[in-house]
Short mmCIF file of C-alpha atoms in Angstrom, two decimals:
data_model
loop_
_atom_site.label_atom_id
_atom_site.label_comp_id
_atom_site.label_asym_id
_atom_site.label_seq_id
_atom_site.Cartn_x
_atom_site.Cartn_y
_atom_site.Cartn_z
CA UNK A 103 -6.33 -7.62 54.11
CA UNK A 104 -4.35 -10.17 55.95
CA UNK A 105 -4.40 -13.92 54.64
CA UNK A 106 -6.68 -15.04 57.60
CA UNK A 107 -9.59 -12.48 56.91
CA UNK A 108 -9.05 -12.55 53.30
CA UNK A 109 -9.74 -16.60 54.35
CA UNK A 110 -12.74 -15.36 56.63
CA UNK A 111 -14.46 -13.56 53.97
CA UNK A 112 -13.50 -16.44 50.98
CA UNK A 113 -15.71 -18.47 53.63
CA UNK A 114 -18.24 -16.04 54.14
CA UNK A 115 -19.00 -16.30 50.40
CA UNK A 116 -18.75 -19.97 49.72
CA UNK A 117 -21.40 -19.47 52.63
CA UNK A 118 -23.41 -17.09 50.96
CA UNK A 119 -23.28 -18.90 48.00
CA UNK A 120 -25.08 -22.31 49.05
CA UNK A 121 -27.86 -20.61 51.07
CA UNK A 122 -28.21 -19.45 47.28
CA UNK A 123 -28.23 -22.35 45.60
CA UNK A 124 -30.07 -24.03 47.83
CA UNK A 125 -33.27 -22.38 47.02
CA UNK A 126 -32.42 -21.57 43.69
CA UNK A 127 -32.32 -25.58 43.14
CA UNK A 128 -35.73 -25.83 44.62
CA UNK A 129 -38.80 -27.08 42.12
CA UNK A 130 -41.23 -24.52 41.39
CA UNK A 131 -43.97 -26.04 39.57
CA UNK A 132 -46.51 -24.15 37.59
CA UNK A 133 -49.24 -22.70 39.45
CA UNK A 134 -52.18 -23.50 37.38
CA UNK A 135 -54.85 -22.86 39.58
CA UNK A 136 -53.71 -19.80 41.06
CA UNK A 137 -53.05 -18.50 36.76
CA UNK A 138 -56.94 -20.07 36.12
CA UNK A 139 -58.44 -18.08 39.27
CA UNK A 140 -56.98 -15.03 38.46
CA UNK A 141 -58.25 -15.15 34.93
CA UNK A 142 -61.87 -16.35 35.72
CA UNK A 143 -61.74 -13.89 38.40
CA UNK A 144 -61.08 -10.84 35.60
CA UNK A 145 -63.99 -12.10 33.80
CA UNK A 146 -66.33 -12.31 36.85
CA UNK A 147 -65.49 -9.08 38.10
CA UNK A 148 -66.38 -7.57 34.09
CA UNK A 149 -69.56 -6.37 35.07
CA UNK A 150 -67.61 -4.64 37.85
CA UNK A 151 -64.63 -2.80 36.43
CA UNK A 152 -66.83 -2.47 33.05
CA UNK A 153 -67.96 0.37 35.78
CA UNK A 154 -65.14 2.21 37.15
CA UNK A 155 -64.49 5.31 36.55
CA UNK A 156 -61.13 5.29 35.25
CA UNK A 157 -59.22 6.42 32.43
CA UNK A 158 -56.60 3.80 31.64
CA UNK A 159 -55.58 5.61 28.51
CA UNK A 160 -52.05 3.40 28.18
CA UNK A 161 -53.93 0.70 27.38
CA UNK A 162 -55.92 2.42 24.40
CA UNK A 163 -52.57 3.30 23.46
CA UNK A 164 -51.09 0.06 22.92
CA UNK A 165 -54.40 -1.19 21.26
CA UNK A 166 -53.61 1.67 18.61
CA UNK A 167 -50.06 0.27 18.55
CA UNK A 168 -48.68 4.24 19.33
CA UNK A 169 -46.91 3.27 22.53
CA UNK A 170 -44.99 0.62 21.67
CA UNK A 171 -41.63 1.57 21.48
CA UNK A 172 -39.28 0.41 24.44
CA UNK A 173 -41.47 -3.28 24.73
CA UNK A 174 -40.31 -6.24 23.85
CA UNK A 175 -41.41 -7.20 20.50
CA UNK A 176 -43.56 -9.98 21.31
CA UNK A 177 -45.87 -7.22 22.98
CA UNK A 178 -48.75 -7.09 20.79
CA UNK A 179 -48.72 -11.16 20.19
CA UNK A 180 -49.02 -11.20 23.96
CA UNK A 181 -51.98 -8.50 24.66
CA UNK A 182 -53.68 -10.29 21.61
CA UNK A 183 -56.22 -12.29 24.22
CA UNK A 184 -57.36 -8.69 25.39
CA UNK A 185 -57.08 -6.52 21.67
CA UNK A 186 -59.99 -9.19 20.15
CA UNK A 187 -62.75 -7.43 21.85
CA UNK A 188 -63.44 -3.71 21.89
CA UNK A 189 -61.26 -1.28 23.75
CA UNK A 190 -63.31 -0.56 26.57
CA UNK A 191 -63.63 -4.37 27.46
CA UNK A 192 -59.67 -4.98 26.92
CA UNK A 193 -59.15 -2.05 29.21
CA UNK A 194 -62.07 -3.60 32.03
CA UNK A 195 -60.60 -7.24 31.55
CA UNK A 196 -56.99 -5.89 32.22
CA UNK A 197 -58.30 -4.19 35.56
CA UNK A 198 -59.36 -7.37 36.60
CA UNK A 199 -56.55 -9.00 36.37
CA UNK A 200 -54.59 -6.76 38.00
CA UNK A 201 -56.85 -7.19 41.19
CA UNK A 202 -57.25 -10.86 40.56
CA UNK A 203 -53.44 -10.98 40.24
CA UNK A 204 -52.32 -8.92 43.53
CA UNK A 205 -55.05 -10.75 45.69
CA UNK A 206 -53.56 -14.30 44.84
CA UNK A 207 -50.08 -13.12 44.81
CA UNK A 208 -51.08 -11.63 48.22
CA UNK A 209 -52.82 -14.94 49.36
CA UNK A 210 -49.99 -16.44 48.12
CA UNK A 211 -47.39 -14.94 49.98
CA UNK A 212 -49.52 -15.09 53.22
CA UNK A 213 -50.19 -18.78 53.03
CA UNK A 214 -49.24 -19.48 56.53
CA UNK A 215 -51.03 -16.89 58.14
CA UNK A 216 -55.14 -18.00 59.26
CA UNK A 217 -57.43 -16.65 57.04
CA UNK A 218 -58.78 -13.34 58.69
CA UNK A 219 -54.96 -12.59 58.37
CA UNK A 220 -54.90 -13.42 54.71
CA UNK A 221 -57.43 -11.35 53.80
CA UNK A 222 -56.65 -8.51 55.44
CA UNK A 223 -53.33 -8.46 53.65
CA UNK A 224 -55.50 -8.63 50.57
CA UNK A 225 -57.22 -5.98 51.89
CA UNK A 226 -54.50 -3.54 52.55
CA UNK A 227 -52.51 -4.86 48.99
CA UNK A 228 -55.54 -3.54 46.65
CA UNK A 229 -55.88 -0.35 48.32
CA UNK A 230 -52.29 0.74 48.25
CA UNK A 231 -51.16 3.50 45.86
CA UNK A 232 -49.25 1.16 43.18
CA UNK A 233 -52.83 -0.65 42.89
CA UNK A 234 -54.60 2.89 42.10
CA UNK A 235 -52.07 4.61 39.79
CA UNK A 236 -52.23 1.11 37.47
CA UNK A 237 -56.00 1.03 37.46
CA UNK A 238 -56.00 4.42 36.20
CA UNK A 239 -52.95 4.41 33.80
CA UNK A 240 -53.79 0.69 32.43
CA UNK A 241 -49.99 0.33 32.28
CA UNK A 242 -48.64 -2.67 31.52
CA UNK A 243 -47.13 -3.74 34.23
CA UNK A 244 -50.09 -5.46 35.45
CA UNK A 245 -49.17 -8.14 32.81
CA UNK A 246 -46.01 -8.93 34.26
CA UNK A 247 -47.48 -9.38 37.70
CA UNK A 248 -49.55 -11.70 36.45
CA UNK A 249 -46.38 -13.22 34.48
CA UNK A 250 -44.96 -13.48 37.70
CA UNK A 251 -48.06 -15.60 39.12
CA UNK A 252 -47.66 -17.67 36.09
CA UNK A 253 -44.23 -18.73 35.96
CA UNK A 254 -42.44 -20.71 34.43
CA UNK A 255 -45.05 -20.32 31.24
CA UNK A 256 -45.74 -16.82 32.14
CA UNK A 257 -42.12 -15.56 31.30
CA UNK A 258 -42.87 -13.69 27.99
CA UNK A 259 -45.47 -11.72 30.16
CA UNK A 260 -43.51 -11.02 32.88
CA UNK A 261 -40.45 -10.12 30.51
CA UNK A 262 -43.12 -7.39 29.05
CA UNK A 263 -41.05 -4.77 31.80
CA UNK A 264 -38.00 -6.62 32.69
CA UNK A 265 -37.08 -3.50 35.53
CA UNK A 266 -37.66 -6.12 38.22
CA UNK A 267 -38.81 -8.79 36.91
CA UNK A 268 -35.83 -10.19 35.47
CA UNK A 269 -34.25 -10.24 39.13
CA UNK A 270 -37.39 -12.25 39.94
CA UNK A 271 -36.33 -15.05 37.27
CA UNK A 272 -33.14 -15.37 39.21
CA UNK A 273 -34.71 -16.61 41.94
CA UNK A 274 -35.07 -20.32 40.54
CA UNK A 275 -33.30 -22.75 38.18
CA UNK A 276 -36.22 -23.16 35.68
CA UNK A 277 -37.41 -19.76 36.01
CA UNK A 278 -34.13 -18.56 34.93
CA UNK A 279 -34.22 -21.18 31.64
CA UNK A 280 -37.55 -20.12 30.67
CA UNK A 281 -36.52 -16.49 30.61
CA UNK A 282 -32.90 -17.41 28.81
CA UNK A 283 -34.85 -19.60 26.60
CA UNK A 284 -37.03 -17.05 25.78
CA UNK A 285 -34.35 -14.64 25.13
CA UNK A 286 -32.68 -16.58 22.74
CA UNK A 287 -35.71 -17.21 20.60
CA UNK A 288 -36.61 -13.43 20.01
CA UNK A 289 -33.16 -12.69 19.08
CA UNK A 290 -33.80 -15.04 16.40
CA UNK A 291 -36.80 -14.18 15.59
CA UNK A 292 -36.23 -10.49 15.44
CA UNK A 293 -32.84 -9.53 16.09
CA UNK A 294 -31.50 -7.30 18.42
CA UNK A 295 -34.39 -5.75 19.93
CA UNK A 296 -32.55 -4.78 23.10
CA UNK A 297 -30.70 -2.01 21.34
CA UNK A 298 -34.44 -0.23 20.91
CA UNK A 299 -35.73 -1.42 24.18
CA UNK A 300 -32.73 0.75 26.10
CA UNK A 301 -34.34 3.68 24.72
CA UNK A 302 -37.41 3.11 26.09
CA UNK A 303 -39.74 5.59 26.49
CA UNK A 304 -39.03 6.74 29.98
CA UNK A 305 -36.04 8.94 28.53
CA UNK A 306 -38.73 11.19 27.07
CA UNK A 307 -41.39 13.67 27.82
CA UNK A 308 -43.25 12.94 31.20
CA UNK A 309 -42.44 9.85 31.39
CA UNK A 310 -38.37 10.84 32.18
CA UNK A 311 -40.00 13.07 34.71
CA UNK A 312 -41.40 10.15 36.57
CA UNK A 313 -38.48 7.97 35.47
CA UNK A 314 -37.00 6.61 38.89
CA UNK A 315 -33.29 4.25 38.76
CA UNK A 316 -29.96 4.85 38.86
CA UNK A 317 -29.27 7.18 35.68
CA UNK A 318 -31.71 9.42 36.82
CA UNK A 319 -30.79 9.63 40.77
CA UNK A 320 -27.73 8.91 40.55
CA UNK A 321 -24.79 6.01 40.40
CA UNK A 322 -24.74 5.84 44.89
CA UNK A 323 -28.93 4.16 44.47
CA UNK A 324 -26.49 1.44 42.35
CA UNK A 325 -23.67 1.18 44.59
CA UNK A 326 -26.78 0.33 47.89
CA UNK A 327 -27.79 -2.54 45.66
CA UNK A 328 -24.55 -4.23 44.81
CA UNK A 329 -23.77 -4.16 48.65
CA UNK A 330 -27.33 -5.68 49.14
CA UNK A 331 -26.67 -8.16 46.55
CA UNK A 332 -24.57 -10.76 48.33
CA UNK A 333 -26.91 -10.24 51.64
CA UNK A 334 -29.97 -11.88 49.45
CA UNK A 335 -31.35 -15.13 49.49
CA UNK A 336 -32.57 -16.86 46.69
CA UNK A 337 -36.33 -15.57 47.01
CA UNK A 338 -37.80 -13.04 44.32
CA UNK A 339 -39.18 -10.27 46.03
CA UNK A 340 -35.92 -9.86 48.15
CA UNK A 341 -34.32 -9.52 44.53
CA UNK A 342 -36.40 -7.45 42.77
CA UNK A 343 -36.18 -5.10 45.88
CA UNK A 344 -32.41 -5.13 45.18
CA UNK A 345 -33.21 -5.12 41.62
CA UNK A 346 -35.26 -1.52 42.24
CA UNK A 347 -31.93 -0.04 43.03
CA UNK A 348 -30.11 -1.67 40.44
CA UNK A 349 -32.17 -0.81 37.61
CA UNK A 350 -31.50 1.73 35.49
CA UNK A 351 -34.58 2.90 35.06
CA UNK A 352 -38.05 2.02 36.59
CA UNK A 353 -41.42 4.04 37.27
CA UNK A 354 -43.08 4.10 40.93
CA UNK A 355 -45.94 1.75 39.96
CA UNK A 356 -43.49 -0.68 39.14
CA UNK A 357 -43.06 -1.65 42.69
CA UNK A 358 -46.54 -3.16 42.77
CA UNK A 359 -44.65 -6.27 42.02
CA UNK A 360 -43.45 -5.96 45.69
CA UNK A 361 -46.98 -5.78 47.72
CA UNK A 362 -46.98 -9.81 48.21
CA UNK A 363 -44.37 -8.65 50.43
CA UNK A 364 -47.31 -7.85 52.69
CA UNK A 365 -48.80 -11.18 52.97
CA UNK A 366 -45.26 -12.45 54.20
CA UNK A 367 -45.54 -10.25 57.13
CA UNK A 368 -47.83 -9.72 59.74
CA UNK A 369 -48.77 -6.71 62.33
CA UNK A 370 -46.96 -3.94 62.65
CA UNK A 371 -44.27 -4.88 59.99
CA UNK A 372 -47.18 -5.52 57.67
CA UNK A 373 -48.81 -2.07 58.24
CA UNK A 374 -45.15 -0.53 57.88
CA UNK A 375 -45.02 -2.00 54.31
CA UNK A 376 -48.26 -0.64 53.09
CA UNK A 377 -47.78 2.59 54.57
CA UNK A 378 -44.46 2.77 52.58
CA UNK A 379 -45.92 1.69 49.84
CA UNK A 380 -48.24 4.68 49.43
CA UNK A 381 -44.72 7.09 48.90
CA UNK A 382 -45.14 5.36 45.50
CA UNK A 383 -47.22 8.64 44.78
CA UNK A 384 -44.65 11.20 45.39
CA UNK A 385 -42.88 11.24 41.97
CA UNK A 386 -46.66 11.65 40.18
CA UNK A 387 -47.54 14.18 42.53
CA UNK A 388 -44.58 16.57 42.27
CA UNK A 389 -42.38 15.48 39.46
CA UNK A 390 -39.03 16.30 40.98
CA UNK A 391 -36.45 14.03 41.81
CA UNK A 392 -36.29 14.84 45.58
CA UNK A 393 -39.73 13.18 45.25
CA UNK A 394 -37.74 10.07 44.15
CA UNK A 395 -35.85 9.11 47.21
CA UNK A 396 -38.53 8.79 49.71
CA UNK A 397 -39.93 5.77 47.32
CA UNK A 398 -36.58 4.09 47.90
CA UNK A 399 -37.77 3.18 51.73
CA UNK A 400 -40.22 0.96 50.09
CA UNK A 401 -38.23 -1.81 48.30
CA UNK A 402 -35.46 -1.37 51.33
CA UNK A 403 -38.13 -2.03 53.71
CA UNK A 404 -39.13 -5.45 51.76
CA UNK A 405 -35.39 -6.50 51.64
CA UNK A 406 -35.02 -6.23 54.98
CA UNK A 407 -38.00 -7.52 56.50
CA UNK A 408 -38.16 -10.59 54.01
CA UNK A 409 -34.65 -11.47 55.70
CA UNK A 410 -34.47 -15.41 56.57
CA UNK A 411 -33.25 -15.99 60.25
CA UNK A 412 -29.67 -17.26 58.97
CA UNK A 413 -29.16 -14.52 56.71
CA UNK A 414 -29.01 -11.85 59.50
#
């Protein structure tokens, strides 16, 4: 590289950098209403999800304290709200909040769209295949989208699976504190859990079947994401889409973090999104890792849609 396009691309990244920082600097208060609507809205819909006919057997698991392993340690501290009442009602209230949480990250997302618009984003969000696999697992990854909703306060539930969502902290200045801050704390409070949380249970049984990332499929999915890296903006789903090829590991369902990526879209790029979405159920179906790559057109499809006009 000559010294004039080694120059070029020096500028290219000082660029890069303060479309970053920009938005990273941005305030982001705390979204109370949207954190007290979603859990009202779990306890209104009780009656309703009390109903469904769905198995949710992770969550019975964790209320036994048998599937632990591979959370952070603050886990059970955090599900305590939902382990006070009997299982059955944990497991219904959980379902609701994972509804409550993807409509008003949905709503969200779509707030400058008119309402029909909005809703039908909502719409197409809860019945996509990430939605359906959680409601029947009860995994907890509907915590962290709420966590996500919640933010800055809901860090320690978003940090429950930090896959994606610790690209999502990135995003903002006081996001990122929150989630440093509470880093440092648990190491004090209980050591080095990270050593136990990297072998997490998706490097056994089933769940390393299902197990999607870059050990499983392979250093290239890593290599994508790095080059995607210094294309993306400051804005959360953009970099926990980059973040699904970085990971090392990560289930399918974990990309339910992505649908508000509907609501920031509209006609046919909308309808592209959910459709991709619903590859989510390959790896379930068929447990092979061929299975795997098709999901991969999912997160891309967010990252590049999401694109801001000057980062093309």
């Amino acid at each position: 590289m000559n010294t004039a396009a080694r120059l070029r691309f020096i500028e290219w990244l000082r660029q890069r950098a303060q479309i970053y920082l920009r938005d990273w600097r941005k305030p982001e208060p705390f979204d109370w209403r949207a954190t007290l609507v979603i859990l009202g809205g779990a306890v209104l819909l009780l009656p309703l999800t009390q109903r469904l006919p769905l198995l949710a057997f992770e969550w019975y698991l964790h209320t036994w304290g048998e599937y632990d392993q591979g959370y952070p340690p603050w886990l059970q501290l955090s599900i305590k709200p939902l382990t006070i009442w009997p299982q059955h009602t944990g497991a219904s209230l959980l379902q609701g909040i994972l509804l409550m949480s993807v409509a008003v990250a949905v709503l969200k997302a779509a707030s400058s769209y008119p309402l029909r618009s909005k809703l039908g984003a909502v719409a197409l969000a809860l019945c996509s295949a990430p939605v359906l696999m959680l409601l029947w697992e009860g995994n907890l990854t509907i915590l962290t989208l709420f966590g996500l909703v919640a933010l800055p306060f809901g860090a320690p539930y978003a940090l429950l699976q930090p896959h994606l969502t610790s690209w999502a902290l990135l995003a903002r200045r006081s996001w990122m504190l929150w989630g440093l801050a509470l880093a440092v704390i648990s190491l004090l409070i209980w050591g080095f859990w990270p050593e136990v949380l990297w072998a997490r249970k998706e490097t056994q049984g089933l769940a390393a079947q299902l197990a999607m990332g870059w050990l499983p499929l392979g250093w290239p999915l890593l290599v994508i994401g790095l080059l995607m890296l210094p294309f993306t903006n400051a804005d959360p789903l953009r970099l926990m889409a980059v973040g699904a090829f970085c990971a090392p590991y990560m289930l399918s369902a974990h990309l339910v973090l992505l649908l508000p990526a509907i609501g920031r879209v509209g006609g046919r790029k909308r309808l592209l999104l959910w459709l991709l979405s619903w590859l989510t159920l390959l790896p379930p179906m068929f447990i092979d890792n061929i299975a795997k790559y098709p999901v991969m057109l999912f997160p891309l499809a967010v990252w590049w849609l999401l694109r801001p006009d000057q980062s093309t």
